[in-house]
Tab-separated table of N, CA and C in Angstrom:
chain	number	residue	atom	x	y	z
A	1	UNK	N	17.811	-19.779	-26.067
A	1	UNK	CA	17.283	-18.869	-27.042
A	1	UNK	C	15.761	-18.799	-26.938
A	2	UNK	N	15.336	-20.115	-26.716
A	2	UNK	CA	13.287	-19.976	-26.971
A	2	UNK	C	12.986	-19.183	-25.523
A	3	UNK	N	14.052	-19.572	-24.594
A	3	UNK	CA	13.830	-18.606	-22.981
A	3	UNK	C	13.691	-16.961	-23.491
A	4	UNK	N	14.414	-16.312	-23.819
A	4	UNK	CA	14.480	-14.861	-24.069
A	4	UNK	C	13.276	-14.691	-25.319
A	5	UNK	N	12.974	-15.503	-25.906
A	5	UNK	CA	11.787	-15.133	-27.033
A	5	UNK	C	10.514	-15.388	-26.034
A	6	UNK	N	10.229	-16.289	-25.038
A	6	UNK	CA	9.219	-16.601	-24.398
A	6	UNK	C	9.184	-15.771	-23.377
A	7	UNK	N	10.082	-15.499	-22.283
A	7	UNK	CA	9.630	-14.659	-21.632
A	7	UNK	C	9.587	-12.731	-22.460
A	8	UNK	N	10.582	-12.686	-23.320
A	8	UNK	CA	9.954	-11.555	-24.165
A	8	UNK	C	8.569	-11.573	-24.671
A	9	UNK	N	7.764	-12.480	-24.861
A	9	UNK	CA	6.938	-12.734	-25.562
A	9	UNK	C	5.865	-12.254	-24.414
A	10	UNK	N	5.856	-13.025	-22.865
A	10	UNK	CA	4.868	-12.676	-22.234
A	10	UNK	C	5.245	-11.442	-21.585
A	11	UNK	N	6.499	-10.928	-21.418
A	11	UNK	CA	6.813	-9.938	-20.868
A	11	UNK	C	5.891	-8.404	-21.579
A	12	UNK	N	5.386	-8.528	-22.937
A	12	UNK	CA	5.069	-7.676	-23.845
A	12	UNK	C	3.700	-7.403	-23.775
A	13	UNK	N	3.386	-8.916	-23.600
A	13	UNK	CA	1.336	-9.376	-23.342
A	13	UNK	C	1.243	-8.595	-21.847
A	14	UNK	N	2.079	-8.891	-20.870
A	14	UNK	CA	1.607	-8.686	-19.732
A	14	UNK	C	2.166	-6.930	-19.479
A	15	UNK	N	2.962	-6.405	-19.912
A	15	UNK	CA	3.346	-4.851	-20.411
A	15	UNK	C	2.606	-4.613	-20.663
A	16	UNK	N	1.776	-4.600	-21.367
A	16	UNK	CA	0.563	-4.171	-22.516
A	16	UNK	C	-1.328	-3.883	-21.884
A	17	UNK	N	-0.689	-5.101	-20.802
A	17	UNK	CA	-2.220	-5.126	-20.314
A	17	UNK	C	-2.837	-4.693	-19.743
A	18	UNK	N	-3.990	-4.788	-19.374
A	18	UNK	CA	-4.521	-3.696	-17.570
A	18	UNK	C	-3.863	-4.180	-16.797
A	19	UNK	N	-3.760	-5.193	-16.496
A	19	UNK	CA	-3.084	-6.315	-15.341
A	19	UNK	C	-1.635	-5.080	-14.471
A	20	UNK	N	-1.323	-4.834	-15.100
A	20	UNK	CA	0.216	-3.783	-15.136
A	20	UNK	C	-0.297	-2.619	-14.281
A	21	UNK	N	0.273	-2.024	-13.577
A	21	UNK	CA	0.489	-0.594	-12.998
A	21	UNK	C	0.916	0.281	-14.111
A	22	UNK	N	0.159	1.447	-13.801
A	22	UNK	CA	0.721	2.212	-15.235
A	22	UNK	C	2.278	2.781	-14.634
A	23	UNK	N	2.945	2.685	-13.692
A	23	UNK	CA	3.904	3.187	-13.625
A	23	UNK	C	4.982	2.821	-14.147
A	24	UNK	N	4.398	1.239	-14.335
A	24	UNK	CA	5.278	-0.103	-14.901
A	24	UNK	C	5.325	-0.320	-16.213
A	25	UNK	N	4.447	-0.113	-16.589
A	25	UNK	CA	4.060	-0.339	-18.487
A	25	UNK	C	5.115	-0.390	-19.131
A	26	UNK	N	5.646	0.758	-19.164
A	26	UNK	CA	6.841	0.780	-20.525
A	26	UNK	C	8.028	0.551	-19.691
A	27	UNK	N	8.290	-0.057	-18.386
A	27	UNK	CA	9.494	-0.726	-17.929
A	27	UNK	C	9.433	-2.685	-18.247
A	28	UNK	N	8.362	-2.727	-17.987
A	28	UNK	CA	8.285	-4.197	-18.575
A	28	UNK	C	8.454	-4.318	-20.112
A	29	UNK	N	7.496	-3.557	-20.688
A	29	UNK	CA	7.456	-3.462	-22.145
A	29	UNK	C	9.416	-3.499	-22.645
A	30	UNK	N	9.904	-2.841	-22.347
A	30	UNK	CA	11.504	-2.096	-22.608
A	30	UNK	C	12.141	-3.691	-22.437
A	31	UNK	N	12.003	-3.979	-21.294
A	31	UNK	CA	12.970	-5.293	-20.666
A	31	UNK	C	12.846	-6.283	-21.566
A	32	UNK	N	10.845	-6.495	-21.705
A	32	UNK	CA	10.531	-7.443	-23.003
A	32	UNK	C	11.145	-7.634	-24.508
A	33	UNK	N	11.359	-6.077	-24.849
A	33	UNK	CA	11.858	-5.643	-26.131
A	33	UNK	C	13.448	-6.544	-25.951
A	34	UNK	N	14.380	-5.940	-24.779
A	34	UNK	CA	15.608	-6.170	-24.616
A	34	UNK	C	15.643	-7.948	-24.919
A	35	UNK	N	14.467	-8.121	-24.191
A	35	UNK	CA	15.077	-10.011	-24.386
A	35	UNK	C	15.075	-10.253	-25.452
A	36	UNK	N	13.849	-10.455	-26.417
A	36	UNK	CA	13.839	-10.658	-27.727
A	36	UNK	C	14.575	-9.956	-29.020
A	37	UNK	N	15.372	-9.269	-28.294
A	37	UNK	CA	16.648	-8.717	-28.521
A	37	UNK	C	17.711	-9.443	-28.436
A	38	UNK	N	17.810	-9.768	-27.023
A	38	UNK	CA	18.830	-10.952	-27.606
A	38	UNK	C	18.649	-12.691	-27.672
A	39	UNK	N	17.545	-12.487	-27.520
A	39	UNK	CA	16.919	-13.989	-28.303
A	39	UNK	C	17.559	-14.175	-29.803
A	40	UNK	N	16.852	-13.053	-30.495
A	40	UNK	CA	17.561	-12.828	-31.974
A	40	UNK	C	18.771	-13.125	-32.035
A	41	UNK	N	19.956	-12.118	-31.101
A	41	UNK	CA	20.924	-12.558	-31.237
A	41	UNK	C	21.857	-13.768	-30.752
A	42	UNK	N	21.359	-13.948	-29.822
A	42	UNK	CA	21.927	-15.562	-29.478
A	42	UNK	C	21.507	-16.214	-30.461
A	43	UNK	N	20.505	-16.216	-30.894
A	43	UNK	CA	20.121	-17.217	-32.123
A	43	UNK	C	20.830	-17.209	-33.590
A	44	UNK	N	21.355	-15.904	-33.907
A	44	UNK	CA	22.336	-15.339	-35.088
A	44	UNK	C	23.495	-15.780	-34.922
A	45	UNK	N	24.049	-16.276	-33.674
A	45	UNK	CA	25.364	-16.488	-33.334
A	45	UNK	C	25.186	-18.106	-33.309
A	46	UNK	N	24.257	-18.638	-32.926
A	46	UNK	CA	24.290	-20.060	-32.865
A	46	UNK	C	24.036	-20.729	-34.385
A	47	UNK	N	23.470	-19.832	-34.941
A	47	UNK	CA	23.084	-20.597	-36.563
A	47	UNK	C	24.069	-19.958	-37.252
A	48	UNK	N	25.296	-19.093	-37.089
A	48	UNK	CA	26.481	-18.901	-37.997
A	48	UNK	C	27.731	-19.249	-37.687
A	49	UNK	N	27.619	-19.777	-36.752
A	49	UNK	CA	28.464	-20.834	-36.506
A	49	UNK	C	29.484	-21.725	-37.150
A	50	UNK	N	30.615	-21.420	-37.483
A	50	UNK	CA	31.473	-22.213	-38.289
A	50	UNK	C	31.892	-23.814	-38.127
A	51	UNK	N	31.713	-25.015	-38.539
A	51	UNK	CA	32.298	-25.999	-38.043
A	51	UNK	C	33.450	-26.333	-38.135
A	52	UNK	N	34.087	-26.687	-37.211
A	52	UNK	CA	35.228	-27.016	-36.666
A	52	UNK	C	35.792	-28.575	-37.389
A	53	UNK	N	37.041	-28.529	-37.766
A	53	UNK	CA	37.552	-29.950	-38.578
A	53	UNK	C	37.910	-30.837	-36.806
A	54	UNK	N	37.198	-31.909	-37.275
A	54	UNK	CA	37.863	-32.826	-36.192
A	54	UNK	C	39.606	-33.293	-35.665
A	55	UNK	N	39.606	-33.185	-34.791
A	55	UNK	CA	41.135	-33.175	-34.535
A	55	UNK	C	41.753	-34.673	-34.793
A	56	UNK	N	42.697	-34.619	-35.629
A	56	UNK	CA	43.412	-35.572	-36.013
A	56	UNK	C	43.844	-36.772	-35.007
A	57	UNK	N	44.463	-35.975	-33.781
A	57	UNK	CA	45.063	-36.569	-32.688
A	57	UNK	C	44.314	-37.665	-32.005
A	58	UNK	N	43.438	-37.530	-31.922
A	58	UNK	CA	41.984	-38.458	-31.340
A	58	UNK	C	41.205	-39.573	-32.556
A	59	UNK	N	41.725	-39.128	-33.543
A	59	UNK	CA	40.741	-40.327	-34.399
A	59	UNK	C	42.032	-41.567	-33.834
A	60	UNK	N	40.846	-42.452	-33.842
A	60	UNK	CA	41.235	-43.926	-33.813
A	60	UNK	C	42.027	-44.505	-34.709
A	61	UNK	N	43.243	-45.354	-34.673
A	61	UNK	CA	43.640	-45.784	-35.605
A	61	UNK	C	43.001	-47.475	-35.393
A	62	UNK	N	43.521	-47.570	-37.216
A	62	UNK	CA	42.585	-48.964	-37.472
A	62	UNK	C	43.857	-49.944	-37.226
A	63	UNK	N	43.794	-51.308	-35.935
A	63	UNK	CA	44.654	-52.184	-35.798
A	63	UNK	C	45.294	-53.178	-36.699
A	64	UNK	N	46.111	-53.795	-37.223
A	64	UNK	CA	46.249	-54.719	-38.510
A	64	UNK	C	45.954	-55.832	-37.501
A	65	UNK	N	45.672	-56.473	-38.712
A	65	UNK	CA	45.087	-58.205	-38.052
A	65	UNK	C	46.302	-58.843	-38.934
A	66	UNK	N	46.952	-59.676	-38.282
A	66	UNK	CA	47.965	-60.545	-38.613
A	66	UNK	C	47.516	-62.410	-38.580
């Protein structure tokens, strides 16, 4: 998730700048937008997330001591 916000992030600075070909501008800019696009949403999906009940089958049982 911080990958698609970070390279959105410089993708936008460096879109934006002289540094860029103007032919390029608003193709970097666009791609930038797209990541932090789904930065957001990977991130919406990871924080609503339902938790899951642990499976019965696997808990340990407790041994008797005799």
């Amino acid at each position: 998730m911080i990958m698609f916000f970070a390279t959105g992030a410089v993708g936008v600075l460096v879109g934006l700048s002289g540094v860029t070909p103007p032919n390029l501008k608003i193709m970097i800019t666009l791609m930038s937008i797209i990541n932090i696009g789904l930065g957001a949403f990977f991130t919406f999906i990871y924080l609503t997330q339902i938790q899951g009940e642990p499976d019965a089958r696997k808990k340990k049982r407790k041994q008797k001591l005799d």
